[in-house]
PDB file of C-alpha atoms in Angstrom:
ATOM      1  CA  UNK A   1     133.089 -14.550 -18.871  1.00 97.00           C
ATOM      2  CA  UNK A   2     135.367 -12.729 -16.786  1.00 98.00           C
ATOM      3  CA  UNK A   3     138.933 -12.158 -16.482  1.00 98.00           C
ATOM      4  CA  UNK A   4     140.222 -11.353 -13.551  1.00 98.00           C
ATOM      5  CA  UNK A   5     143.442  -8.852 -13.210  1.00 98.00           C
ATOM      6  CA  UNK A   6     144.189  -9.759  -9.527  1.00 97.00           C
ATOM      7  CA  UNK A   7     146.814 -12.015  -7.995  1.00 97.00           C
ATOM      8  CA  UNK A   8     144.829 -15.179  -9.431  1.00 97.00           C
ATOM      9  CA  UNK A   9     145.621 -14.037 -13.219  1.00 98.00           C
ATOM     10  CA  UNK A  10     148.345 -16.366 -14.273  1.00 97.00           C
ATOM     11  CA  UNK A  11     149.237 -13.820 -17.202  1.00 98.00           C
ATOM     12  CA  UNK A  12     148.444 -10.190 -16.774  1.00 97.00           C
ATOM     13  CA  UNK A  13     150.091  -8.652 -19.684  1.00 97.00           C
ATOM     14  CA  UNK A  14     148.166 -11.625 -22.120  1.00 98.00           C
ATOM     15  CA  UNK A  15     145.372 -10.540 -20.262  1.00 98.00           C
ATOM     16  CA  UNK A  16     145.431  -7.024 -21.685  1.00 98.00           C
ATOM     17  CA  UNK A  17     145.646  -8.569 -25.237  1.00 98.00           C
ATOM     18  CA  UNK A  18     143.028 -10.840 -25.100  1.00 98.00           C
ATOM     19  CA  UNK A  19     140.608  -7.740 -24.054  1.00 98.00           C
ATOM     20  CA  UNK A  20     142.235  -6.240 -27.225  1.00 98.00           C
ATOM     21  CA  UNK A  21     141.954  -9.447 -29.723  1.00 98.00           C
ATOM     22  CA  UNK A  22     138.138  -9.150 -28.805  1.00 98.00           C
ATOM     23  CA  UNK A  23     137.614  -5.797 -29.261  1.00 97.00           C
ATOM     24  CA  UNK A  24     139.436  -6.255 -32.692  1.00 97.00           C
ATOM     25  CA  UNK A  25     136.937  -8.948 -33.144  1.00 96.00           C
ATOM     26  CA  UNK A  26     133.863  -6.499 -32.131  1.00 95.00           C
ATOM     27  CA  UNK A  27     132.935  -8.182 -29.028  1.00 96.00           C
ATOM     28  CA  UNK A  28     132.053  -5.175 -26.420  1.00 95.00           C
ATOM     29  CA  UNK A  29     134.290  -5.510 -23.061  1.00 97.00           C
ATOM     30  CA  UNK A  30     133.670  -4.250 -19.745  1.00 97.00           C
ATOM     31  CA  UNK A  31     136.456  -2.955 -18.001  1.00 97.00           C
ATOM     32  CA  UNK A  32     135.779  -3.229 -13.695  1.00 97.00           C
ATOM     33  CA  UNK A  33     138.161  -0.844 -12.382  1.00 97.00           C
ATOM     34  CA  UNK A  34     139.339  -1.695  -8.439  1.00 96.00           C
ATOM     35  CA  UNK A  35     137.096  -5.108  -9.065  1.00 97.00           C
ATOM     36  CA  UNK A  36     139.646  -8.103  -8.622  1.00 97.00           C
ATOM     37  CA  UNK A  37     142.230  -5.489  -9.841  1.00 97.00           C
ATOM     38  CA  UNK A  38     140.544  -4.612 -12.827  1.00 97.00           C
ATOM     39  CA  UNK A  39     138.959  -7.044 -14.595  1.00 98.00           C
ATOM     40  CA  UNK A  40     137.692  -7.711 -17.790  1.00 98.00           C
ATOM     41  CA  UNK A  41     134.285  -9.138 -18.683  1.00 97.00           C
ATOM     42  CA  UNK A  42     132.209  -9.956 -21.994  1.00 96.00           C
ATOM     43  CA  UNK A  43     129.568 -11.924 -23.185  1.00 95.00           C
ATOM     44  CA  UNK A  44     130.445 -15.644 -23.320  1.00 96.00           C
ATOM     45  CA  UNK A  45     132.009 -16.593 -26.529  1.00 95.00           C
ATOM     46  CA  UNK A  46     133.545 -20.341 -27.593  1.00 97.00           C
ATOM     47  CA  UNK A  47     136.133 -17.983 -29.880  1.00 97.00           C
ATOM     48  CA  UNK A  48     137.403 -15.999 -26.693  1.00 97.00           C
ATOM     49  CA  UNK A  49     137.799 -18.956 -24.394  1.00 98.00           C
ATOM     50  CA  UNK A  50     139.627 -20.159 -27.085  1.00 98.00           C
ATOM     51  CA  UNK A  51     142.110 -17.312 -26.739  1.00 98.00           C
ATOM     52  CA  UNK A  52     142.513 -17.257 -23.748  1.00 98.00           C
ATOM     53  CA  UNK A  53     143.247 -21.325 -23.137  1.00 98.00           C
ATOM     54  CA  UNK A  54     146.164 -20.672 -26.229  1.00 97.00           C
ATOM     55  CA  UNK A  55     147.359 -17.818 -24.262  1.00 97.00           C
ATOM     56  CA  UNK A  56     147.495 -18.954 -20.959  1.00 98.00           C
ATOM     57  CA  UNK A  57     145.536 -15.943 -19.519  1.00 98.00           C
ATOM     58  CA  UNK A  58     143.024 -17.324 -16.377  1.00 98.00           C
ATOM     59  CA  UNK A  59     139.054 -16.836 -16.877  1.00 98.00           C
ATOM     60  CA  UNK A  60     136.246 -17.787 -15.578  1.00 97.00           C
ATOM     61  CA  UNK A  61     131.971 -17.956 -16.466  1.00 98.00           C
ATOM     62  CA  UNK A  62     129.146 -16.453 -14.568  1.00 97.00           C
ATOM     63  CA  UNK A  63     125.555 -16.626 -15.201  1.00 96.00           C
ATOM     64  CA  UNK A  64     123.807 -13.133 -16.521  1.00 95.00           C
ATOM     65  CA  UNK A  65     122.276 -12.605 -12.683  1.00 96.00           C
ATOM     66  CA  UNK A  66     125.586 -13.331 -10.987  1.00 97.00           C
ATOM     67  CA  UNK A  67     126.832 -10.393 -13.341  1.00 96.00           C
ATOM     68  CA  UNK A  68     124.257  -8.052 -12.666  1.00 96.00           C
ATOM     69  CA  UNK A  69     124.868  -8.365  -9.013  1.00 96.00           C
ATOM     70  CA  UNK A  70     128.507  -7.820  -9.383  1.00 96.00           C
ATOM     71  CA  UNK A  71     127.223  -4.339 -11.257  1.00 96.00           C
ATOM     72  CA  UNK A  72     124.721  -3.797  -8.276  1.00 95.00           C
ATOM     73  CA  UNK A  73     127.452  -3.861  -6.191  1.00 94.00           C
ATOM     74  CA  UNK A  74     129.994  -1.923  -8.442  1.00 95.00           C
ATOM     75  CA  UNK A  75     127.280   0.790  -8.833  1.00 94.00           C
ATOM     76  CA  UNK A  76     127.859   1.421  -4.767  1.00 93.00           C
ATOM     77  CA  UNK A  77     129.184   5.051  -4.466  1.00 91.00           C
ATOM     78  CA  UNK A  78     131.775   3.584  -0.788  1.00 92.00           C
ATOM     79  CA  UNK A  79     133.229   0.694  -2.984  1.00 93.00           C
ATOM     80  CA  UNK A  80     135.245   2.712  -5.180  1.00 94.00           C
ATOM     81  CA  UNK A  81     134.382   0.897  -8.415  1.00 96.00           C
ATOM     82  CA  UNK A  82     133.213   1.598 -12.055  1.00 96.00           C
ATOM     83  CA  UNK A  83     132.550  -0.118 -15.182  1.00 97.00           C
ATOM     84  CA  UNK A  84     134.073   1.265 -18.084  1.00 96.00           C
ATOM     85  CA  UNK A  85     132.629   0.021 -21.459  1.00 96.00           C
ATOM     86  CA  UNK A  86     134.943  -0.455 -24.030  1.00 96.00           C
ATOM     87  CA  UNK A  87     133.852  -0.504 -27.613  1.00 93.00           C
ATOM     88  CA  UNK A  88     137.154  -0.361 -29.857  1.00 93.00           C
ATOM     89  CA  UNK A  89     140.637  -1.398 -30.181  1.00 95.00           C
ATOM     90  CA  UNK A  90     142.518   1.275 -30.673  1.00 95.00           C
ATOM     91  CA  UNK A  91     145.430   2.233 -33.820  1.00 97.00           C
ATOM     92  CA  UNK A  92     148.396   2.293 -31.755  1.00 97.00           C
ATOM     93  CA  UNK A  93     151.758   3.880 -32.326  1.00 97.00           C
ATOM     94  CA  UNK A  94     154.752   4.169 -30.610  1.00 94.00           C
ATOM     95  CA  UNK A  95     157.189   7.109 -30.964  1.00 94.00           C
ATOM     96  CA  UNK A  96     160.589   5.305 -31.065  1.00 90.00           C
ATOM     97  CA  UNK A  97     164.346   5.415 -33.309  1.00 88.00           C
ATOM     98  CA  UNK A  98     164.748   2.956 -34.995  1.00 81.00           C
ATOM     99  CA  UNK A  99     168.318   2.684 -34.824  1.00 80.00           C
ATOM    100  CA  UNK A 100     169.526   0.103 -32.351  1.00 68.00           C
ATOM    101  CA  UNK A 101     170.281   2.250 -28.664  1.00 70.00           C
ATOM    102  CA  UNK A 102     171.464   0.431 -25.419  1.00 59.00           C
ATOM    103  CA  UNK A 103     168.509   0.022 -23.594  1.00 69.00           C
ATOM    104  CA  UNK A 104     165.045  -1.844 -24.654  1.00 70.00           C
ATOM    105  CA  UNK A 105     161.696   0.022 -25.200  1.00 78.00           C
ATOM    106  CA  UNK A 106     159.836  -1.204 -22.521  1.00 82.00           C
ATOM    107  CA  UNK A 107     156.764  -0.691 -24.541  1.00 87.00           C
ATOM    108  CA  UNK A 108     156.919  -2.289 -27.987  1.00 89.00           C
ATOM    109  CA  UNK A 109     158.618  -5.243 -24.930  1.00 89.00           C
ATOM    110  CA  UNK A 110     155.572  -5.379 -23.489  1.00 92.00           C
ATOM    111  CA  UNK A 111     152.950  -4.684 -26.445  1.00 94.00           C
ATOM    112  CA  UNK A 112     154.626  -7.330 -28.517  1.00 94.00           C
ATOM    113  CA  UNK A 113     154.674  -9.855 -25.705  1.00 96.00           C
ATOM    114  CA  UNK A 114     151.168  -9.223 -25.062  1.00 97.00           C
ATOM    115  CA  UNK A 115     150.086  -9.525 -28.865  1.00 97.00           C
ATOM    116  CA  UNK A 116     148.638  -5.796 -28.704  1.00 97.00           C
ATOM    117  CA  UNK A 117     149.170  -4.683 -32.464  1.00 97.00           C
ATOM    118  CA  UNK A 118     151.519  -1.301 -32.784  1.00 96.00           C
ATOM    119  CA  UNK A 119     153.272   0.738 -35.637  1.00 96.00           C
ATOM    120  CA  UNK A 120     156.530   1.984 -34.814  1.00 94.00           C
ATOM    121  CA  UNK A 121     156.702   5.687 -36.086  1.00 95.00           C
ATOM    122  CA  UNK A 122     159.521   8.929 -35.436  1.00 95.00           C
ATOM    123  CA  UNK A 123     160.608  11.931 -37.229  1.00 96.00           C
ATOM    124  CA  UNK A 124     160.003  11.064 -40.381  1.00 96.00           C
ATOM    125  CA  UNK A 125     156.660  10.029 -40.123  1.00 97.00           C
ATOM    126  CA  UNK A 126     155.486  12.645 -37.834  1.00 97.00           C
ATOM    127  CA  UNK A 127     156.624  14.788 -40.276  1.00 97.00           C
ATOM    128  CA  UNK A 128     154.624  13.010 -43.266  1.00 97.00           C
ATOM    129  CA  UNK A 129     151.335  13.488 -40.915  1.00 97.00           C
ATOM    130  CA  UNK A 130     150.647  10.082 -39.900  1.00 97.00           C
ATOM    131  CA  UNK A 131     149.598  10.425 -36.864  1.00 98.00           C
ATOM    132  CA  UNK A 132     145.999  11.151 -37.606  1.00 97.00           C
ATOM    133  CA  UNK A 133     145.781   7.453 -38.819  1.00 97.00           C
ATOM    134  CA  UNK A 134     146.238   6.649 -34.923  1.00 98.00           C
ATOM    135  CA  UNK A 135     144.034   6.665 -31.813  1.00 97.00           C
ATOM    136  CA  UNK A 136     146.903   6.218 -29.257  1.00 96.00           C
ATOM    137  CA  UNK A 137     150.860   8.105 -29.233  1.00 97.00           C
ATOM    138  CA  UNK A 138     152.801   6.506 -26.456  1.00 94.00           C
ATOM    139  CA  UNK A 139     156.101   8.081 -26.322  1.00 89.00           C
ATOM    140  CA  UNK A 140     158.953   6.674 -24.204  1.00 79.00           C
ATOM    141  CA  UNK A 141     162.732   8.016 -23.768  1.00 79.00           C
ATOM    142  CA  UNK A 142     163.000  11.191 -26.115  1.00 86.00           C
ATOM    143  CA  UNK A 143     164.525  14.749 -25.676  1.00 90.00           C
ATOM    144  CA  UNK A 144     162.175  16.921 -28.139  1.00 93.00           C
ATOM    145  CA  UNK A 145     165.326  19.727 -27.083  1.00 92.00           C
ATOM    146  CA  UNK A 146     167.756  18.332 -29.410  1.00 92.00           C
ATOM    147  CA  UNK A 147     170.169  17.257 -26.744  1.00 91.00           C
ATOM    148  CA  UNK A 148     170.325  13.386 -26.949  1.00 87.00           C
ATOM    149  CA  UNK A 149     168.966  12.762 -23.660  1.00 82.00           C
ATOM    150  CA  UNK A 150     171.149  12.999 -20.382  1.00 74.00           C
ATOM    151  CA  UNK A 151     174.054  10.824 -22.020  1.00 84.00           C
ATOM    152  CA  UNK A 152     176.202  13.888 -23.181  1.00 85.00           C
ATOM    153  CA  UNK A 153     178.714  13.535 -19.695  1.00 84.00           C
ATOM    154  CA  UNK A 154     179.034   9.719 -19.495  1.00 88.00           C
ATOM    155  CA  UNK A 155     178.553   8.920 -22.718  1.00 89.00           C
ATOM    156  CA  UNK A 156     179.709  11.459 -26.143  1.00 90.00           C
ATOM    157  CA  UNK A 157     182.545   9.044 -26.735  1.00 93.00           C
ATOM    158  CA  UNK A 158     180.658   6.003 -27.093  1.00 92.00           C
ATOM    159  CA  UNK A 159     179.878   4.797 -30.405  1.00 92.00           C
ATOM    160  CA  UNK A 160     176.359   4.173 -30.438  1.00 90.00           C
ATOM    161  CA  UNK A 161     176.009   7.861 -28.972  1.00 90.00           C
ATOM    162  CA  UNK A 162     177.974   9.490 -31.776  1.00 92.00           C
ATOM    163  CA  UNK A 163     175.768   6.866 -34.517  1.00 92.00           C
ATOM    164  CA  UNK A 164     172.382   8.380 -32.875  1.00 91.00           C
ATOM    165  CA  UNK A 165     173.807  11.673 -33.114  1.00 93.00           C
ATOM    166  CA  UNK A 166     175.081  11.096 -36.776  1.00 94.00           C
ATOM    167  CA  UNK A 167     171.858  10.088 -37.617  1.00 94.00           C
ATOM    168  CA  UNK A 168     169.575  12.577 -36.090  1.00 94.00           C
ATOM    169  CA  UNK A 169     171.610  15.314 -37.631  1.00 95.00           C
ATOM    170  CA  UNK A 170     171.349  13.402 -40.995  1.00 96.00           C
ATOM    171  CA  UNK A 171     167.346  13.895 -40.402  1.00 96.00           C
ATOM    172  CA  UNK A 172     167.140  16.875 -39.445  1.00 96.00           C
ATOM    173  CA  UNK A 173     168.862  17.887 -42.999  1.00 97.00           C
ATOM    174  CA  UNK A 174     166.688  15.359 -44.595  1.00 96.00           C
ATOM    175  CA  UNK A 175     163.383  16.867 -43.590  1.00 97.00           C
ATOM    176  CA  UNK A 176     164.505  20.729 -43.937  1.00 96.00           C
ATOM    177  CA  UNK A 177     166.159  21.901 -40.325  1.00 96.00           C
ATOM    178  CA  UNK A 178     169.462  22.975 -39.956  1.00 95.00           C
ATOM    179  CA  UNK A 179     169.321  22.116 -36.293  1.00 95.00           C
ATOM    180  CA  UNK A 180     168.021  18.578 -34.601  1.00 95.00           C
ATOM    181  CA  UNK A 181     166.653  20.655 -31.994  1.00 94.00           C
ATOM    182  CA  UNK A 182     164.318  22.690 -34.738  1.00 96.00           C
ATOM    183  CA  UNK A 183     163.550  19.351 -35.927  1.00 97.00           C
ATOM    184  CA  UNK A 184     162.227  18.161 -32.855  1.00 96.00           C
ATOM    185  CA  UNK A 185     160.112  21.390 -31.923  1.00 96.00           C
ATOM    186  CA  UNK A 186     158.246  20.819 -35.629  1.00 97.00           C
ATOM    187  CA  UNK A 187     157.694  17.404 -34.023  1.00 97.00           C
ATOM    188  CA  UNK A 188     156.418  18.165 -31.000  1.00 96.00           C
ATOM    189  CA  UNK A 189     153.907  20.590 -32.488  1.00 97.00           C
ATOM    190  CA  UNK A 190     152.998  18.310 -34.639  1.00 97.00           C
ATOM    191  CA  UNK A 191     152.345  15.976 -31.372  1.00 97.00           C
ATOM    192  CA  UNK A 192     150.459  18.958 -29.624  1.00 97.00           C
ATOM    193  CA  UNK A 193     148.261  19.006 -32.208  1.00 97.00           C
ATOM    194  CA  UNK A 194     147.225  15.663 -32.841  1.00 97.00           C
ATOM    195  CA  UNK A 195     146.513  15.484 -28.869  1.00 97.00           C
ATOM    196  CA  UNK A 196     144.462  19.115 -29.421  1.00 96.00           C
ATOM    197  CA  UNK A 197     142.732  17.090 -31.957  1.00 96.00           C
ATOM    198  CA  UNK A 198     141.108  14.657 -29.812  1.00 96.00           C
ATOM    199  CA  UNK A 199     144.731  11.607 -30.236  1.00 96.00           C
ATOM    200  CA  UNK A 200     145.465  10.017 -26.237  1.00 96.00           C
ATOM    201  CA  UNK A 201     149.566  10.544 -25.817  1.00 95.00           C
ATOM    202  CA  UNK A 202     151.358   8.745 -23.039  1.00 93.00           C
ATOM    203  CA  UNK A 203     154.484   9.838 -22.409  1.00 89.00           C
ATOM    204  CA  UNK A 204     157.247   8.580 -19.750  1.00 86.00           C
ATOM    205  CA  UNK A 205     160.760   9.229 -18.831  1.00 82.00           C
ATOM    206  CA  UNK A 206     162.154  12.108 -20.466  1.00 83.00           C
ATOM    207  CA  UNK A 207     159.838  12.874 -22.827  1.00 87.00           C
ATOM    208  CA  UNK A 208     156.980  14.524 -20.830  1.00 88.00           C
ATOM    209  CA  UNK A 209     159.372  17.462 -19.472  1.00 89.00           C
ATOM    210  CA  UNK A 210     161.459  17.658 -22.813  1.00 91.00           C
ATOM    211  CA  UNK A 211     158.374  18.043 -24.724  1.00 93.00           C
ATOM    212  CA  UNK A 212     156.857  21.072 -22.376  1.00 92.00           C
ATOM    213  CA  UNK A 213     160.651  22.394 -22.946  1.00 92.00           C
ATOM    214  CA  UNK A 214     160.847  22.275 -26.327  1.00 92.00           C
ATOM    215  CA  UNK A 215     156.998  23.982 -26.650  1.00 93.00           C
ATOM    216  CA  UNK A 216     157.717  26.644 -23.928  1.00 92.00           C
ATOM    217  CA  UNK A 217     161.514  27.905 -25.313  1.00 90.00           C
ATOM    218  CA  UNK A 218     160.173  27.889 -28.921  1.00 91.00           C
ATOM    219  CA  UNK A 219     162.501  30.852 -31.006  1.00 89.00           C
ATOM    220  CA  UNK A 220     165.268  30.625 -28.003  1.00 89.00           C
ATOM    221  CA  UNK A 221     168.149  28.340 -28.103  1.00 88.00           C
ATOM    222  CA  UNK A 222     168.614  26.654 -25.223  1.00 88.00           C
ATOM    223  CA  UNK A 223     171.077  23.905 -26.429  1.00 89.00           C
ATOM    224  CA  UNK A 224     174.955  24.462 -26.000  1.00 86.00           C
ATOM    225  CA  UNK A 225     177.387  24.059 -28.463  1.00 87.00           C
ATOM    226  CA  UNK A 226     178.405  20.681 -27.445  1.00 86.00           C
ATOM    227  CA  UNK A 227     174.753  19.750 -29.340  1.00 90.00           C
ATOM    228  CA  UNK A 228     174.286  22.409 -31.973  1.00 88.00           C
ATOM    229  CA  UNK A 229     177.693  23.609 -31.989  1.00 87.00           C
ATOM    230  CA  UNK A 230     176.602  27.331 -31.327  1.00 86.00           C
ATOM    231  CA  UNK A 231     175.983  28.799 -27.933  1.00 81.00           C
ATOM    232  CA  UNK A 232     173.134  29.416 -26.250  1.00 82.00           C
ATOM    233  CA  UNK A 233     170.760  32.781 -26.507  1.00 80.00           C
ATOM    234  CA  UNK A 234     171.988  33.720 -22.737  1.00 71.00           C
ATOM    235  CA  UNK A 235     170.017  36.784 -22.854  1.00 63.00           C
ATOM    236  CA  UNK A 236     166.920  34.766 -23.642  1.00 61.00           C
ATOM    237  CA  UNK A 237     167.376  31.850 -20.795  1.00 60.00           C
ATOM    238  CA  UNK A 238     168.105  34.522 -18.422  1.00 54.00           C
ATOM    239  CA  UNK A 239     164.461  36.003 -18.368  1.00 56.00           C
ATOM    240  CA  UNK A 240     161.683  33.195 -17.599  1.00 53.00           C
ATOM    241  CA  UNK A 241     160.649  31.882 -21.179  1.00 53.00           C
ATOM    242  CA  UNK A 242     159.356  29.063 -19.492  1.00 53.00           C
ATOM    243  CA  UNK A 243     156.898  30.661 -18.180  1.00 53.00           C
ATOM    244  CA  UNK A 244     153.939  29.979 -20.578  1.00 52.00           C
ATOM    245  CA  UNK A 245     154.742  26.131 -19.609  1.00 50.00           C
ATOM    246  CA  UNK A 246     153.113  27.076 -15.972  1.00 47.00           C
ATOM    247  CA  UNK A 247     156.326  24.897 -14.539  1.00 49.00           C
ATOM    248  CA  UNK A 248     160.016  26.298 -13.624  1.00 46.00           C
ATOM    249  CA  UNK A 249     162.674  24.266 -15.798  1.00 47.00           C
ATOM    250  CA  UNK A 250     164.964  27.447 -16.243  1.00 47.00           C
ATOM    251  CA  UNK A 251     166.974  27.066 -13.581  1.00 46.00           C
ATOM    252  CA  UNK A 252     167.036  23.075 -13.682  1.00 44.00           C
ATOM    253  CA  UNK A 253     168.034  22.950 -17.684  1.00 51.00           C
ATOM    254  CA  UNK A 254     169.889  25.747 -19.066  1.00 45.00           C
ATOM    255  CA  UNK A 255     171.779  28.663 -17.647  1.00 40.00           C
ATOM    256  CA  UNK A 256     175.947  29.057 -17.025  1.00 38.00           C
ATOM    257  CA  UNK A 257     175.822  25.040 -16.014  1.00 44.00           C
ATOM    258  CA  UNK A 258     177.497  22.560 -18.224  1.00 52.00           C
ATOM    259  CA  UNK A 259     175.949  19.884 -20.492  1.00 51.00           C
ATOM    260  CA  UNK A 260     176.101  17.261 -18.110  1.00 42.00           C
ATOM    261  CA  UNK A 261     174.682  19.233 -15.304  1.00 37.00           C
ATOM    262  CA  UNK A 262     170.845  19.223 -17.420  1.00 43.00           C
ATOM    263  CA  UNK A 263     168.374  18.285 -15.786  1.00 41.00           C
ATOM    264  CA  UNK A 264     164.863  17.406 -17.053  1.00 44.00           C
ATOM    265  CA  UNK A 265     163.090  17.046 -13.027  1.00 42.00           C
ATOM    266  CA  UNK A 266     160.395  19.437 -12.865  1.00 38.00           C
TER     267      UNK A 266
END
């Protein structure tokens, strides 16, 4: 049976957890990458179809030779096409507060709509080494610097600003730093090494550069007093610490510019 991920799908995102539900269930899926915009096939089961009929997600059956002509003509080098075999669903988690902020996680959005099982998981469990119990780290809007983001300028007199930055400070004290932003270097080596151990990350937003920050200016603070309520090491920023990151963020984050002015474009 195939499922097609092309304009005839009816649900795309159920699509992706009906692949999942059957690799839960053991069934081995082929993923056809650039073949009706990546579709997935398996063997034929009753259970499956099933699934998919509940879920709304459009399928359809082939015989076995009408599949192994489709892989004939996957297996031609000018199509631009592969078939990926996929053999396990994979322990997800998703680094993310959970205090309430004023935006939606895209990603626990769309993994709970499409029935893809996730843990939510942040400091504290980082901390407590969980993330060896996962195959898969997606992480989403986070500043591993310890400076809440780009809302400083628009938004340090809202209240769900100050509650985030209540609480972060709260754990940081909690797990043993006297600054947020030491807190969230320990994290982000923790994160480096569970991706050095073999763990897939995603990361998006913020988090990508902020991480490489926070790695790269490790035992130079780079975070004003308006977030740590010290000043920066300005003899530090001035040389290029960043420099074992292999990108320039000197000039873009720190420096004589203000809080507001950070940037996090590489």
């Amino acid at each position: 049976m195939v499922i097609p991920m092309d304009e005839t799908q009816k649900n795309h995102l159920k699509s992706y957890g009906v692949a999942f539900k059957a690799l839960s269930l053991e069934y081995e899926v082929d993923w056809m990458l650039n073949y009706q915009g990546g579709a997935f096939t398996l063997s034929y089961s009753k259970e499956i179809e099933n699934l998919c009929r509940l879920r709304g997600v459009s399928y359809y059956l082939i015989t076995p030779s009408q599949y192994a002509s489709i892989l004939e003509e996957i297996a031609n080098p000018s199509v631009n096409q592969d078939v990926v075999k996929l053999h396990k669903a994979p322990k997800i988690a998703v680094y993310s507060p959970k205090n309430k902020l004023p935006w939606d996680d895209a990603v626990t959005l769309v993994l709970t709509y499409a029935e893809i099982p996730y843990d939510v998981v942040y400091d504290q469990e980082v901390m407590n080494d969980v993330l060896p119990l996962y195959d898969w780290l997606h992480l989403h809007h986070e500043d591993f610097t310890g400076q809440y983001g780009k809302f400083w300028a628009s938004y340090r007199n809202k209240k769900w600003y100050q509650d985030d930055v209540a609480l972060q400070e709260q754990t940081a004290k909690q797990l043993g730093f006297n600054k947020v932003s030491q807190l969230k270097l320990a994290v982000a080596k923790k994160i480096r090494d569970f991706v050095t151990g073999g763990g897939f990350m995603f990361a998006m937003c913020s988090a990508p550069d902020s991480f490489d920050i926070a790695l790269a200016a490790e035992g130079v603070d780079i975070c004003s007093e308006a977030f740590d309520y010290d000043a920066i090491d300005q003899e530090e920023v001035s040389t290029d610490i960043f420099a074992q990151s292999g990108r320039n963020y000197r000039d873009a984050l720190v420096g004589n510019q203000e809080p507001q002015a950070k940037r996090f474009d590489a």
